[in-house]
Backbone as JSON Lines, residues from 0, in Angstrom:
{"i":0,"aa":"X","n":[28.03,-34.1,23.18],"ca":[29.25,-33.34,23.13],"c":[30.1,-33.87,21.99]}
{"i":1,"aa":"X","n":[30.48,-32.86,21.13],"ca":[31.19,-33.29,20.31],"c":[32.67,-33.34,20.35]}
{"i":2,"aa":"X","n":[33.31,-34.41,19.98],"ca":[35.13,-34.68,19.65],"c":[35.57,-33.94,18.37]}
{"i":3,"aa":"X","n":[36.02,-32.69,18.07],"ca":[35.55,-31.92,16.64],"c":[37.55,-31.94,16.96]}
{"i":4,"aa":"X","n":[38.51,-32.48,17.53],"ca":[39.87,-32.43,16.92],"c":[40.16,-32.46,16.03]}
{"i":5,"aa":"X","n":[39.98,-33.68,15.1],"ca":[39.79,-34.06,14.15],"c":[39.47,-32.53,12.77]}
{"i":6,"aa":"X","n":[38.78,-31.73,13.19],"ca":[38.23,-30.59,12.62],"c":[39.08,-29.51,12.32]}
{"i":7,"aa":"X","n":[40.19,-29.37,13.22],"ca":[40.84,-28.41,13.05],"c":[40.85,-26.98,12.02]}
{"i":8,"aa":"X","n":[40.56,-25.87,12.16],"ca":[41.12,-25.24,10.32],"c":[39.67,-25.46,9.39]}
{"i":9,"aa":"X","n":[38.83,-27.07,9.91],"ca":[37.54,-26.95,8.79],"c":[36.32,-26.34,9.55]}
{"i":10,"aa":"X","n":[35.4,-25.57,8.5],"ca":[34.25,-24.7,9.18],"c":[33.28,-26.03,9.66]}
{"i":11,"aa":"X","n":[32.33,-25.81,10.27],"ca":[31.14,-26.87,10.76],"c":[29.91,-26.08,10.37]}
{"i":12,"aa":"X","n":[28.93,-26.37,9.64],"ca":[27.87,-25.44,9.2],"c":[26.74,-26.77,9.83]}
{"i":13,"aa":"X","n":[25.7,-26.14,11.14],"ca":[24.53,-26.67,11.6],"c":[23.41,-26.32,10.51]}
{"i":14,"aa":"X","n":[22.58,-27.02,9.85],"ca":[21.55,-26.46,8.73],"c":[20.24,-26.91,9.6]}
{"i":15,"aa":"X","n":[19.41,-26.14,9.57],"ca":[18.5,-26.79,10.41],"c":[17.93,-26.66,11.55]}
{"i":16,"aa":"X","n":[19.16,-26.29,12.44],"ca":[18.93,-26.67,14.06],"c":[17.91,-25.65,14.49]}
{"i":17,"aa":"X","n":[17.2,-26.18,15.36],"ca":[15.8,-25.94,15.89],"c":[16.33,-24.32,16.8]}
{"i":18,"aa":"X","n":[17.02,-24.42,17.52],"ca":[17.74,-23.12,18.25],"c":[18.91,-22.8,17.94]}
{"i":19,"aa":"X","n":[18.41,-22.4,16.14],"ca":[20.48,-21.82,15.82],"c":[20.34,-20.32,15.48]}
{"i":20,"aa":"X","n":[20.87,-19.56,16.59],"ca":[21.24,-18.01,15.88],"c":[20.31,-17.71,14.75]}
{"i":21,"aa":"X","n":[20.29,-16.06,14.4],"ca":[20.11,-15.78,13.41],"c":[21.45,-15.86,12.15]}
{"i":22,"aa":"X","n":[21.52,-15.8,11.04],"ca":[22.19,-16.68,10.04],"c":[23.33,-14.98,10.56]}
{"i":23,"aa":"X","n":[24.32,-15.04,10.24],"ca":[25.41,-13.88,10.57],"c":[26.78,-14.32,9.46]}
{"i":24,"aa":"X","n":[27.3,-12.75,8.91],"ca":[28.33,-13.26,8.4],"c":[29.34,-13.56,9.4]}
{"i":25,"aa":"X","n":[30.7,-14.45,8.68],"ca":[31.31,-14.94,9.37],"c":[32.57,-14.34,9.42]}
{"i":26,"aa":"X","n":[33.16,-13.64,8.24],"ca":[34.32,-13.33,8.02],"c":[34.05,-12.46,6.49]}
{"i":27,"aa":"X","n":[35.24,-11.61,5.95],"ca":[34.81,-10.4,5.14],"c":[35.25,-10.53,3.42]}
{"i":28,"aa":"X","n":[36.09,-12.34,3.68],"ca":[36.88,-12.14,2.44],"c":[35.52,-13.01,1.43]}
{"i":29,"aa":"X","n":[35.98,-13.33,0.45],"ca":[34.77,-14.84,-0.62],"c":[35.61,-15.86,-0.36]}
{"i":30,"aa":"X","n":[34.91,-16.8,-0.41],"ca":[34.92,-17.9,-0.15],"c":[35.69,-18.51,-1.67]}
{"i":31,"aa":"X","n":[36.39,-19.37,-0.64],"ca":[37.78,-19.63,-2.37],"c":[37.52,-21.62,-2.8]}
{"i":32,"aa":"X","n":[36.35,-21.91,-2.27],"ca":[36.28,-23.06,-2.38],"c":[34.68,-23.44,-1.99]}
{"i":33,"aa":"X","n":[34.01,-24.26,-2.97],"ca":[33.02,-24.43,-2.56],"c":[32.55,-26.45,-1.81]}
{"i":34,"aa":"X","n":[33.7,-26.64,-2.29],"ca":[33.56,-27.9,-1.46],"c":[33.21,-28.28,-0.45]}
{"i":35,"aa":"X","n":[32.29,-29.53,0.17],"ca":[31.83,-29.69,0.8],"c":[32.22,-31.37,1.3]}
{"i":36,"aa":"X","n":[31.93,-31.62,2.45],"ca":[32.91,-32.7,3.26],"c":[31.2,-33.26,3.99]}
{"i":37,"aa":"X","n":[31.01,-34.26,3.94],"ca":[29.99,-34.85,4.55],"c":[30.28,-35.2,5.76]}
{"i":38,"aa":"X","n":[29.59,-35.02,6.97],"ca":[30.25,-35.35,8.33],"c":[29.57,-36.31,8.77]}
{"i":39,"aa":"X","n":[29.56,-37.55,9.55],"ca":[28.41,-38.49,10.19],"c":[28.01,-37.83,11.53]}
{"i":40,"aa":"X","n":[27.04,-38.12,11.67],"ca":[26.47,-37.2,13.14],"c":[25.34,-38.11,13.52]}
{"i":41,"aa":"X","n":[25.73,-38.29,15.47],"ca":[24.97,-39.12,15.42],"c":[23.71,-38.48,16.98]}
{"i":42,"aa":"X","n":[22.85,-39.33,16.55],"ca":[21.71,-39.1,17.59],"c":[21.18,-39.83,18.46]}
{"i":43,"aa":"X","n":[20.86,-39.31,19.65],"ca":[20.34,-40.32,20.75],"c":[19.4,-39.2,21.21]}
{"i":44,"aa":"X","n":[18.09,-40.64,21.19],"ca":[16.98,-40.28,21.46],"c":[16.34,-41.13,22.65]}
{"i":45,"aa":"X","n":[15.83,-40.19,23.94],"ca":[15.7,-41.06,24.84],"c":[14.08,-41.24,25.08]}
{"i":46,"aa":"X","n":[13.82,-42.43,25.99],"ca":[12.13,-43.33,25.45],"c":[11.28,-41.77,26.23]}
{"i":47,"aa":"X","n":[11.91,-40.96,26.52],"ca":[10.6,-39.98,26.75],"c":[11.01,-38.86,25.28]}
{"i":48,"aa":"X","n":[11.52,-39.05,24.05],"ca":[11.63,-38.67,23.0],"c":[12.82,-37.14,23.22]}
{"i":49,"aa":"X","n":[13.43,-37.15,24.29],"ca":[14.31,-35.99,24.06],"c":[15.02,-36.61,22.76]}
{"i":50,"aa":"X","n":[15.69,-35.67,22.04],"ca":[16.91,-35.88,21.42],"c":[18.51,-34.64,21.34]}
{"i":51,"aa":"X","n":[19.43,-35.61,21.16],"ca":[20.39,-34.74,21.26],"c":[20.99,-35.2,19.88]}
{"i":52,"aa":"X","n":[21.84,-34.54,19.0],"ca":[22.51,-34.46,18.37],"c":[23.78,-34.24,18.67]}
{"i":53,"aa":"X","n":[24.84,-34.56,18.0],"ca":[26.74,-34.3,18.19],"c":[26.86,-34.83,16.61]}
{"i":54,"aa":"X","n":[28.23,-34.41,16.78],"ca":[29.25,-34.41,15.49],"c":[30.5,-35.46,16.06]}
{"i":55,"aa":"X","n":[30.19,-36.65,15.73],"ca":[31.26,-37.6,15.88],"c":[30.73,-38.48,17.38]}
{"i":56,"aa":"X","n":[30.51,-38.35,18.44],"ca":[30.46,-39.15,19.21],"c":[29.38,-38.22,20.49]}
{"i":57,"aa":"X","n":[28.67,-38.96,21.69],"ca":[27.66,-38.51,23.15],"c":[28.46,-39.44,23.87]}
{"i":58,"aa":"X","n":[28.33,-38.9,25.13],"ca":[28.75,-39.63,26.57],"c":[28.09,-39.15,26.98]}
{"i":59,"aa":"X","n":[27.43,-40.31,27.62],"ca":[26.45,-40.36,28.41],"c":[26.41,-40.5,29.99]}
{"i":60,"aa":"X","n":[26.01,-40.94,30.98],"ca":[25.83,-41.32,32.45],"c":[26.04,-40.65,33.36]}
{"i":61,"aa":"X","n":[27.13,-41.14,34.71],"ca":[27.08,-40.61,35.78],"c":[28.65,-40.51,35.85]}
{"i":62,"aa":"X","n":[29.13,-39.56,36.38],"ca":[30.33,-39.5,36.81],"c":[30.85,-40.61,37.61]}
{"i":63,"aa":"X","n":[30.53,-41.56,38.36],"ca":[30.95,-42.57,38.81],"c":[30.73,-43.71,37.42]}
{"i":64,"aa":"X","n":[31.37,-45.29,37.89],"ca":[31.05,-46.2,37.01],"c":[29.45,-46.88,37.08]}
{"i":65,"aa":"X","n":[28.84,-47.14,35.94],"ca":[28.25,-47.61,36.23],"c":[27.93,-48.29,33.96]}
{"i":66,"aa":"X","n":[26.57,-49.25,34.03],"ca":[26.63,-49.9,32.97],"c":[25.49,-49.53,32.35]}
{"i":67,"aa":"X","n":[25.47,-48.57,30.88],"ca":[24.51,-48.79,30.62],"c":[24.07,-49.41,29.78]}
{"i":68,"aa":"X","n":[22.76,-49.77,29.03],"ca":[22.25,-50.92,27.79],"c":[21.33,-49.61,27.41]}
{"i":69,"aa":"X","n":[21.4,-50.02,25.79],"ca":[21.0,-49.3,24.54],"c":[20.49,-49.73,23.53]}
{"i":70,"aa":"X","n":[20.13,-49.48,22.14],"ca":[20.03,-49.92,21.15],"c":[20.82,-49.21,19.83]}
{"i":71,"aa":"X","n":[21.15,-49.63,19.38],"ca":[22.06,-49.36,17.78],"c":[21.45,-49.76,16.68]}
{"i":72,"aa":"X","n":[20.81,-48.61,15.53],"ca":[20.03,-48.95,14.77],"c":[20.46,-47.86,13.98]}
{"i":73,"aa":"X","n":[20.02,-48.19,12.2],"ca":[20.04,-46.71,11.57],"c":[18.57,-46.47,10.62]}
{"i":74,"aa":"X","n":[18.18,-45.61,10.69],"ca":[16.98,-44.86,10.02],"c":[16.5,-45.96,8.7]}
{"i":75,"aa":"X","n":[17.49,-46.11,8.02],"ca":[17.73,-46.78,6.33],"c":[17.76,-48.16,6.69]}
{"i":76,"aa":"X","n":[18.04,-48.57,7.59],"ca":[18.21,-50.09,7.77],"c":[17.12,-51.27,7.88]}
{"i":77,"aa":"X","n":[15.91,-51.0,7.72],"ca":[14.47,-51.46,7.73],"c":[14.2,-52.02,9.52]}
{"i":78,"aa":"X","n":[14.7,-51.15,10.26],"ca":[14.51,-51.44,11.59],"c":[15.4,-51.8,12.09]}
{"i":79,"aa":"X","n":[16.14,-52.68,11.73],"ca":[17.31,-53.47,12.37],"c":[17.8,-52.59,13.9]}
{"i":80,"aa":"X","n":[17.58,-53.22,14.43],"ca":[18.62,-52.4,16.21],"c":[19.79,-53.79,16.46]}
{"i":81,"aa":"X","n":[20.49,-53.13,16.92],"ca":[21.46,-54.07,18.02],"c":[21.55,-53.91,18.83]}
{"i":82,"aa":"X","n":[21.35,-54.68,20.75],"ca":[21.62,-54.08,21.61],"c":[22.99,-54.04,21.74]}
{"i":83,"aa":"X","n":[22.71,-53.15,22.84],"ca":[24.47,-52.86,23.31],"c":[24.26,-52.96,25.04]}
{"i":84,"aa":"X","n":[25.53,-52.92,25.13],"ca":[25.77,-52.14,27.07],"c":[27.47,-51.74,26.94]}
{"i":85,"aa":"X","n":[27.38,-50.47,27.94],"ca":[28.63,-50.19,27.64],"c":[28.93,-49.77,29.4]}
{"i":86,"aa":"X","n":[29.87,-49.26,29.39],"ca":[30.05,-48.44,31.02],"c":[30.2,-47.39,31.25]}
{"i":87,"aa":"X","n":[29.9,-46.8,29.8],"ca":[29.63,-45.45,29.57],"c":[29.09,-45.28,27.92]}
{"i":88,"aa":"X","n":[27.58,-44.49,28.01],"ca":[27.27,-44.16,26.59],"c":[26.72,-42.47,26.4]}
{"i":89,"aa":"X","n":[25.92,-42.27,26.95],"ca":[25.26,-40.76,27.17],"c":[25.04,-40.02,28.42]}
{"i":90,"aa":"X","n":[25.15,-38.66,28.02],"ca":[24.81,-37.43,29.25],"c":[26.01,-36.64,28.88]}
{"i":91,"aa":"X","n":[26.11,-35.75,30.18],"ca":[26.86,-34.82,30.06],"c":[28.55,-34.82,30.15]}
{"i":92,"aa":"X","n":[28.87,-35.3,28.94],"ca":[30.63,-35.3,28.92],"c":[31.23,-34.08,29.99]}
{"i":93,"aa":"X","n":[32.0,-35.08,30.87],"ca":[33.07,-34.13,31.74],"c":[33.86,-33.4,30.92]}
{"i":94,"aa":"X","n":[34.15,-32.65,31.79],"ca":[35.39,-31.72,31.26],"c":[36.31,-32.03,30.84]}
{"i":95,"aa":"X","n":[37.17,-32.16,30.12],"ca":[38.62,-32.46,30.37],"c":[40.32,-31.68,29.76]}
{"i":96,"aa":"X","n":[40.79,-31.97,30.21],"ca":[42.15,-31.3,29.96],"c":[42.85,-31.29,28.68]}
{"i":97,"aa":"X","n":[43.25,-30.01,28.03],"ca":[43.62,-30.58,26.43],"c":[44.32,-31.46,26.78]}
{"i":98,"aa":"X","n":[44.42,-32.0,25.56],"ca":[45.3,-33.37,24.74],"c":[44.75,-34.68,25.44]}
{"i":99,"aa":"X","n":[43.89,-34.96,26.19],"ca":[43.21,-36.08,26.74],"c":[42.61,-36.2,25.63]}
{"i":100,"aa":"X","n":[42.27,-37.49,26.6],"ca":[40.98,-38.54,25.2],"c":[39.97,-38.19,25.33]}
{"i":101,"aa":"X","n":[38.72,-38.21,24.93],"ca":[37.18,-37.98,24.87],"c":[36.97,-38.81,25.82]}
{"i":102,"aa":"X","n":[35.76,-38.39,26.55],"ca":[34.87,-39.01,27.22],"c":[35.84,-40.28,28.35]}
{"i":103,"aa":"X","n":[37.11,-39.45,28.98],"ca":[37.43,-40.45,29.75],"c":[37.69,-41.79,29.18]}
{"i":104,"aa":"X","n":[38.07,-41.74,27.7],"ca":[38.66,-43.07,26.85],"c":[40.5,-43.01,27.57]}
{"i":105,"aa":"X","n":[41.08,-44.0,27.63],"ca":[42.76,-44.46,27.05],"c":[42.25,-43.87,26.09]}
{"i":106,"aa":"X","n":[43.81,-43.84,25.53],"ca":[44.48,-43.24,24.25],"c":[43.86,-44.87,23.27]}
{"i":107,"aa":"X","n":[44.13,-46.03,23.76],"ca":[43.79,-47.13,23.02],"c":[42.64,-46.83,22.71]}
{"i":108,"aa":"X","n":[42.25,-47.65,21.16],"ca":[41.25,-48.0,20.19],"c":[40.2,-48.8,21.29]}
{"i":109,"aa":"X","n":[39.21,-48.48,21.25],"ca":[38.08,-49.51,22.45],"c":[38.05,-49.52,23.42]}
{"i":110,"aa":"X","n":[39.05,-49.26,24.29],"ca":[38.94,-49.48,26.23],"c":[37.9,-48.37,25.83]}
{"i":111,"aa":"X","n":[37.57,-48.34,27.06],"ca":[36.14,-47.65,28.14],"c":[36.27,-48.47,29.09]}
């Protein structure tokens, strides 16, 4: 699930995705800018090889508390992982009410 606030006003173009629509226009005027904004997007892939993709951040687990452990690695990095554990990392982000935080965060930098 993606945190796309941050996005406001900017388009999000998926290139790629395995189940995306047929390509459709979007709107009737030209396009007055061709600039382009690189986004980080990240992936979690679980040991029976699902994967999910998001734009900015996954929450993961169970609606109650509980702890999970992971690994943190990037493609380019010649393997390198770091574990982790958190008390929340992946699954299906709850719902929540505008102007809340993602994924059941405080407003603070780090709590979970």
């Amino acid at each position: 699930m993606a945190s796309g606030e941050h996005l406001t006003g900017r388009p999000v173009i998926g290139i790629g995705t395995p189940a995306a629509p047929p390509v459709c226009r979007c709107g009737t005027g030209r396009a007055t800018s061709t600039a382009v904004d690189e986004l980080t997007m990240v992936e979690a892939v679980a040991d029976d090889t699902q994967r999910l993709l998001a734009l900015d951040e996954i929450c993961l687990g169970t609606p109650g508390h509980q702890t999970v452990r992971y690994r943190l690695g990037l493609e380019d990095d010649g393997g390198v992982v770091e574990a982790q554990a958190s008390s929340w990392v992946l699954g299906p982000a709850p719902a929540r009410p505008a102007g809340s935080a993602p994924c059941g965060r405080s407003g603070a930098a780090g709590s979970r």
